[in-house]
Amino acid sequence: MIKDYRDFISEILIPEDVLQERIKQLGSQISEDYRGKNLLLICILRGGVIFLTDLIRSISIPHAIEFMAVSSYGVGKRKTSGDVRITLDLITSIHDRDVLIVEDIIDSGNTIASVLDLLSTRKPKSLNICTLLDKTERREVEIPIKYCGFEIPNKFVFGYGLDIDEYYRNLPFIGVVDLNRYKDNISNGVK
Ligand code: IMP
Ligand code: MG
């Protein structure tokens, strides 16, 4: 059995109402900044998907959405390597478009740095980042972030799109995991 999150959560870091309020602010800011532009939001799967769907409902200007996926660390690992792979590429062209990448969290920065490198070769008109969470303390490469929901401390978080070994993305808040209480999930066979 996969554990209930209540068995290992140590605290709710960002409650649902605070998340939703901040996302509304980000949506209005983006609507103002991109008025008259050809805005394309690119969601990085899978963590960014909940954030994207709430965010676009707070954006009042016309825009399109796209998805891409990059390989992250595997089950039981809590850190990305510099070796990031594109596992699902975009369907449409980003040439000459105003691209905003939508991410759940920037940690070391390795994942987003690779995405930026790749997408910039396709000559978008502009290329910026909107991340819900920023773990600044863990940064290994410098990343220019245009929009950030919340700066958070160096703790492993889950919920609202962020997973622990692929589970718990559905929770409407951001919680902190107590890894000592969580670890049985892995020994109980989560693959
Ligand atoms: P980075 O390459 O180290 O910046 O890691 C970025 C990716 O790692 C994010 O897109 C997340 O999928 C994942 N990640 C980083 N920190 C956490 C966390 O605290 N909880 C869940 N996933 C995380
Ligand atoms: Mg992830």
mmCIF file of C-alpha atoms and ligand atoms in Angstrom:
data_model
loop_
_atom_site.group_PDB
_atom_site.id
_atom_site.type_symbol
_atom_site.label_atom_id
_atom_site.label_comp_id
_atom_site.label_asym_id
_atom_site.label_seq_id
_atom_site.Cartn_x
_atom_site.Cartn_y
_atom_site.Cartn_z
ATOM 1 C CA MET A 1 0.000 0.000 0.000
ATOM 2 C CA ILE A 2 1.159 3.508 -0.846
ATOM 3 C CA LYS A 3 1.089 5.642 2.276
ATOM 4 C CA ASP A 4 -1.354 8.414 2.928
ATOM 5 C CA TYR A 5 0.518 11.743 2.880
ATOM 6 C CA ARG A 6 -0.591 12.381 6.470
ATOM 7 C CA ASP A 7 1.766 9.585 7.535
ATOM 8 C CA PHE A 8 4.898 11.502 6.518
ATOM 9 C CA ILE A 9 4.085 15.200 6.089
ATOM 10 C CA SER A 10 6.054 17.400 8.484
ATOM 11 C CA GLU A 11 4.308 20.695 7.664
ATOM 12 C CA ILE A 12 2.165 22.466 5.113
ATOM 13 C CA LEU A 13 4.583 25.006 3.679
ATOM 14 C CA ILE A 14 2.137 26.843 1.380
ATOM 15 C CA PRO A 15 -1.605 26.382 1.943
ATOM 16 C CA GLU A 16 -4.084 26.269 -0.927
ATOM 17 C CA ASP A 17 -5.495 29.799 -0.501
ATOM 18 C CA VAL A 18 -2.027 31.368 -0.439
ATOM 19 C CA LEU A 19 -1.021 29.451 -3.577
ATOM 20 C CA GLN A 20 -4.163 30.454 -5.441
ATOM 21 C CA GLU A 21 -3.858 34.109 -4.458
ATOM 22 C CA ARG A 22 -0.249 34.302 -5.666
ATOM 23 C CA ILE A 23 -1.075 32.529 -8.941
ATOM 24 C CA LYS A 24 -3.794 35.114 -9.641
ATOM 25 C CA GLN A 25 -1.222 37.870 -9.137
ATOM 26 C CA LEU A 26 1.227 36.148 -11.494
ATOM 27 C CA GLY A 27 -1.518 35.742 -14.104
ATOM 28 C CA SER A 28 -2.401 39.451 -14.038
ATOM 29 C CA GLN A 29 1.252 40.447 -14.206
ATOM 30 C CA ILE A 30 1.844 38.168 -17.208
ATOM 31 C CA SER A 31 -1.306 39.513 -18.905
ATOM 32 C CA GLU A 32 0.007 43.065 -18.506
ATOM 33 C CA ASP A 33 3.559 42.301 -19.614
ATOM 34 C CA TYR A 34 2.579 40.273 -22.700
ATOM 35 C CA ARG A 35 -0.319 42.381 -23.967
ATOM 36 C CA GLY A 36 -0.183 42.569 -27.781
ATOM 37 C CA LYS A 37 2.433 39.787 -27.981
ATOM 38 C CA ASN A 38 2.256 36.262 -29.358
ATOM 39 C CA LEU A 39 2.476 34.455 -26.007
ATOM 40 C CA LEU A 40 3.215 30.743 -25.858
ATOM 41 C CA LEU A 41 3.422 29.039 -22.474
ATOM 42 C CA ILE A 42 5.524 25.896 -22.398
ATOM 43 C CA CYS A 43 4.788 23.584 -19.506
ATOM 44 C CA ILE A 44 7.494 21.189 -18.356
ATOM 45 C CA LEU A 45 5.803 17.876 -17.648
ATOM 46 C CA ARG A 46 4.814 16.518 -15.333
ATOM 47 C CA GLY A 47 5.368 18.737 -12.295
ATOM 48 C CA GLY A 48 4.325 21.999 -13.953
ATOM 49 C CA VAL A 49 0.928 20.833 -15.153
ATOM 50 C CA ILE A 50 -1.234 21.786 -12.150
ATOM 51 C CA PHE A 51 0.402 25.196 -11.934
ATOM 52 C CA LEU A 52 -0.083 25.749 -15.683
ATOM 53 C CA THR A 53 -3.785 24.945 -15.653
ATOM 54 C CA ASP A 54 -4.482 27.323 -12.759
ATOM 55 C CA LEU A 55 -2.158 30.007 -14.132
ATOM 56 C CA ILE A 56 -3.731 30.189 -17.593
ATOM 57 C CA ARG A 57 -7.158 30.684 -16.051
ATOM 58 C CA SER A 58 -5.755 33.878 -14.523
ATOM 59 C CA ILE A 59 -4.257 35.100 -17.801
ATOM 60 C CA SER A 60 -6.675 37.387 -19.595
ATOM 61 C CA ILE A 61 -4.854 37.836 -22.940
ATOM 62 C CA PRO A 62 -4.931 35.345 -25.856
ATOM 63 C CA HIS A 63 -2.177 32.739 -25.666
ATOM 64 C CA ALA A 64 -1.332 29.167 -26.606
ATOM 65 C CA ILE A 65 0.105 26.306 -24.542
ATOM 66 C CA GLU A 66 2.625 23.577 -25.331
ATOM 67 C CA PHE A 67 4.216 20.734 -23.384
ATOM 68 C CA MET A 68 7.634 19.192 -23.153
ATOM 69 C CA ALA A 69 9.159 16.605 -20.851
ATOM 70 C CA VAL A 70 12.696 16.211 -19.608
ATOM 71 C CA SER A 71 14.212 13.346 -17.695
ATOM 72 C CA SER A 72 14.560 13.972 -14.016
ATOM 73 C CA TYR A 73 16.028 11.890 -11.243
ATOM 74 C CA GLY A 74 14.618 8.403 -10.675
ATOM 75 C CA VAL A 75 12.653 6.959 -7.779
ATOM 76 C CA GLY A 76 14.416 7.318 -4.445
ATOM 77 C CA LYS A 77 16.837 9.980 -5.760
ATOM 78 C CA ARG A 78 16.407 13.540 -4.555
ATOM 79 C CA LYS A 79 18.811 15.405 -6.824
ATOM 80 C CA THR A 80 19.191 15.920 -10.578
ATOM 81 C CA SER A 81 22.448 15.393 -12.395
ATOM 82 C CA GLY A 82 23.798 17.731 -15.055
ATOM 83 C CA ASP A 83 22.809 15.082 -17.599
ATOM 84 C CA VAL A 84 19.293 16.135 -18.574
ATOM 85 C CA ARG A 85 17.474 14.598 -21.548
ATOM 86 C CA ILE A 86 14.476 15.759 -23.552
ATOM 87 C CA THR A 87 11.992 12.881 -23.460
ATOM 88 C CA LEU A 88 9.091 14.679 -25.165
ATOM 89 C CA ASP A 89 9.673 17.538 -27.558
ATOM 90 C CA LEU A 90 7.358 20.373 -28.616
ATOM 91 C CA ILE A 91 4.901 19.813 -31.446
ATOM 92 C CA THR A 92 4.795 23.396 -32.734
ATOM 93 C CA SER A 93 7.477 25.853 -33.776
ATOM 94 C CA ILE A 94 8.527 28.557 -31.310
ATOM 95 C CA HIS A 95 10.315 30.636 -33.937
ATOM 96 C CA ASP A 96 9.540 34.345 -33.428
ATOM 97 C CA ARG A 97 7.146 33.694 -30.557
ATOM 98 C CA ASP A 98 7.177 35.087 -27.038
ATOM 99 C CA VAL A 99 7.861 31.980 -25.014
ATOM 100 C CA LEU A 100 7.306 31.632 -21.285
ATOM 101 C CA ILE A 101 8.466 28.383 -19.711
ATOM 102 C CA VAL A 102 6.262 27.207 -16.829
ATOM 103 C CA GLU A 103 8.049 25.094 -14.204
ATOM 104 C CA ASP A 104 7.034 23.693 -10.830
ATOM 105 C CA ILE A 105 10.349 24.257 -9.067
ATOM 106 C CA ILE A 106 13.898 25.328 -9.795
ATOM 107 C CA ASP A 107 16.351 23.546 -7.562
ATOM 108 C CA SER A 108 19.955 23.094 -8.802
ATOM 109 C CA GLY A 109 18.895 24.794 -12.049
ATOM 110 C CA ASN A 110 20.337 21.993 -14.212
ATOM 111 C CA THR A 111 17.013 20.972 -15.746
ATOM 112 C CA ILE A 112 15.892 24.439 -16.735
ATOM 113 C CA ALA A 113 19.386 25.389 -17.960
ATOM 114 C CA SER A 114 19.253 22.525 -20.485
ATOM 115 C CA VAL A 115 15.749 23.504 -21.581
ATOM 116 C CA LEU A 116 16.856 27.122 -22.060
ATOM 117 C CA ASP A 117 19.886 26.023 -24.099
ATOM 118 C CA LEU A 118 17.785 23.871 -26.379
ATOM 119 C CA LEU A 119 14.910 26.303 -26.887
ATOM 120 C CA SER A 120 17.140 29.302 -27.542
ATOM 121 C CA THR A 121 18.602 27.540 -30.599
ATOM 122 C CA ARG A 122 15.091 27.652 -32.130
ATOM 123 C CA LYS A 123 15.099 31.455 -32.204
ATOM 124 C CA PRO A 124 12.042 32.482 -30.195
ATOM 125 C CA LYS A 125 11.382 36.232 -30.112
ATOM 126 C CA SER A 126 11.744 36.133 -26.333
ATOM 127 C CA LEU A 127 12.353 33.338 -23.840
ATOM 128 C CA ASN A 128 11.536 33.700 -20.146
ATOM 129 C CA ILE A 129 10.834 31.582 -17.086
ATOM 130 C CA CYS A 130 7.905 31.439 -14.721
ATOM 131 C CA THR A 131 8.443 29.088 -11.783
ATOM 132 C CA LEU A 132 6.073 28.430 -8.928
ATOM 133 C CA LEU A 133 8.852 27.621 -6.464
ATOM 134 C CA ASP A 134 12.499 28.603 -6.215
ATOM 135 C CA LYS A 135 14.935 26.772 -3.930
ATOM 136 C CA THR A 136 17.685 29.388 -4.287
ATOM 137 C CA GLU A 137 20.052 27.821 -1.744
ATOM 138 C CA ARG A 138 20.567 24.768 -3.951
ATOM 139 C CA ARG A 139 21.392 26.626 -7.182
ATOM 140 C CA GLU A 140 24.384 25.270 -9.129
ATOM 141 C CA VAL A 141 23.927 27.326 -12.320
ATOM 142 C CA GLU A 142 22.661 30.880 -12.581
ATOM 143 C CA ILE A 143 19.122 31.069 -13.987
ATOM 144 C CA PRO A 144 17.314 34.261 -15.020
ATOM 145 C CA ILE A 145 13.814 33.942 -13.512
ATOM 146 C CA LYS A 146 11.221 36.455 -14.708
ATOM 147 C CA TYR A 147 8.311 35.307 -12.519
ATOM 148 C CA CYS A 148 8.560 33.394 -9.255
ATOM 149 C CA GLY A 149 5.671 32.365 -7.032
ATOM 150 C CA PHE A 150 7.579 31.650 -3.823
ATOM 151 C CA GLU A 151 11.173 31.324 -2.664
ATOM 152 C CA ILE A 152 11.341 28.285 -0.404
ATOM 153 C CA PRO A 153 13.948 26.816 1.969
ATOM 154 C CA ASN A 154 16.022 23.748 1.151
ATOM 155 C CA LYS A 155 13.420 21.108 2.011
ATOM 156 C CA PHE A 156 11.941 18.354 -0.141
ATOM 157 C CA VAL A 157 8.396 19.418 -0.975
ATOM 158 C CA PHE A 158 5.402 17.727 -2.580
ATOM 159 C CA GLY A 159 1.857 18.389 -3.722
ATOM 160 C CA TYR A 160 0.361 20.801 -6.257
ATOM 161 C CA GLY A 161 2.088 19.027 -9.168
ATOM 162 C CA LEU A 162 5.262 18.066 -7.315
ATOM 163 C CA ASP A 163 5.715 14.385 -6.738
ATOM 164 C CA ILE A 164 7.499 12.063 -4.407
ATOM 165 C CA ASP A 165 8.383 9.110 -6.611
ATOM 166 C CA GLU A 166 5.462 10.028 -8.938
ATOM 167 C CA TYR A 167 2.746 10.153 -6.256
ATOM 168 C CA TYR A 168 0.910 12.938 -4.408
ATOM 169 C CA ARG A 169 0.771 15.459 -7.296
ATOM 170 C CA ASN A 170 -2.967 15.973 -6.734
ATOM 171 C CA LEU A 171 -2.738 17.640 -3.321
ATOM 172 C CA PRO A 172 -3.900 21.275 -3.422
ATOM 173 C CA PHE A 173 -1.094 22.587 -1.138
ATOM 174 C CA ILE A 174 2.702 22.391 -0.949
ATOM 175 C CA GLY A 175 3.830 20.137 1.890
ATOM 176 C CA VAL A 176 7.228 19.219 3.312
ATOM 177 C CA VAL A 177 8.122 15.545 3.527
ATOM 178 C CA ASP A 178 9.688 14.013 6.595
ATOM 179 C CA LEU A 179 12.023 11.649 4.745
ATOM 180 C CA ASN A 180 12.533 9.434 7.795
ATOM 181 C CA ARG A 181 8.832 8.677 8.011
ATOM 182 C CA TYR A 182 8.450 8.450 4.212
ATOM 183 C CA LYS A 183 11.239 5.965 3.474
ATOM 184 C CA ASP A 184 9.109 2.866 4.078
ATOM 185 C CA ASN A 185 7.182 3.655 0.891
ATOM 186 C CA ILE A 186 10.271 2.754 -1.101
ATOM 187 C CA SER A 187 10.951 -0.443 0.794
ATOM 188 C CA ASN A 188 7.267 -1.293 0.355
ATOM 189 C CA GLY A 189 7.809 -1.482 -3.365
ATOM 190 C CA VAL A 190 7.087 1.864 -5.066
ATOM 191 C CA LYS A 191 8.905 1.632 -8.382
HETATM 192 P P1 IMP B 1 16.862 20.899 -10.836
HETATM 193 O O1 IMP B 1 17.361 20.417 -12.165
HETATM 194 O O2 IMP B 1 17.796 20.499 -9.725
HETATM 195 O O3 IMP B 1 16.607 22.401 -10.842
HETATM 196 O O4 IMP B 1 15.541 20.132 -10.480
HETATM 197 C C1 IMP B 1 14.372 20.462 -11.089
HETATM 198 C C2 IMP B 1 13.338 19.354 -11.042
HETATM 199 O O5 IMP B 1 13.521 18.500 -9.911
HETATM 200 C C3 IMP B 1 11.982 19.972 -10.877
HETATM 201 O O6 IMP B 1 11.382 20.216 -12.122
HETATM 202 C C4 IMP B 1 11.248 18.953 -10.074
HETATM 203 O O7 IMP B 1 10.621 18.022 -10.950
HETATM 204 C C5 IMP B 1 12.291 18.235 -9.273
HETATM 205 N N1 IMP B 1 12.374 18.712 -7.878
HETATM 206 C C6 IMP B 1 13.300 19.531 -7.332
HETATM 207 N N2 IMP B 1 13.064 19.749 -6.029
HETATM 208 C C7 IMP B 1 11.948 19.050 -5.732
HETATM 209 C C8 IMP B 1 11.180 18.890 -4.515
HETATM 210 O O8 IMP B 1 11.466 19.434 -3.449
HETATM 211 N N3 IMP B 1 10.094 18.089 -4.624
HETATM 212 C C9 IMP B 1 9.716 17.462 -5.785
HETATM 213 N N4 IMP B 1 10.397 17.598 -6.931
HETATM 214 C C10 IMP B 1 11.506 18.383 -6.904
HETATM 215 MG MG MG B 2 9.544 16.287 -11.065
#
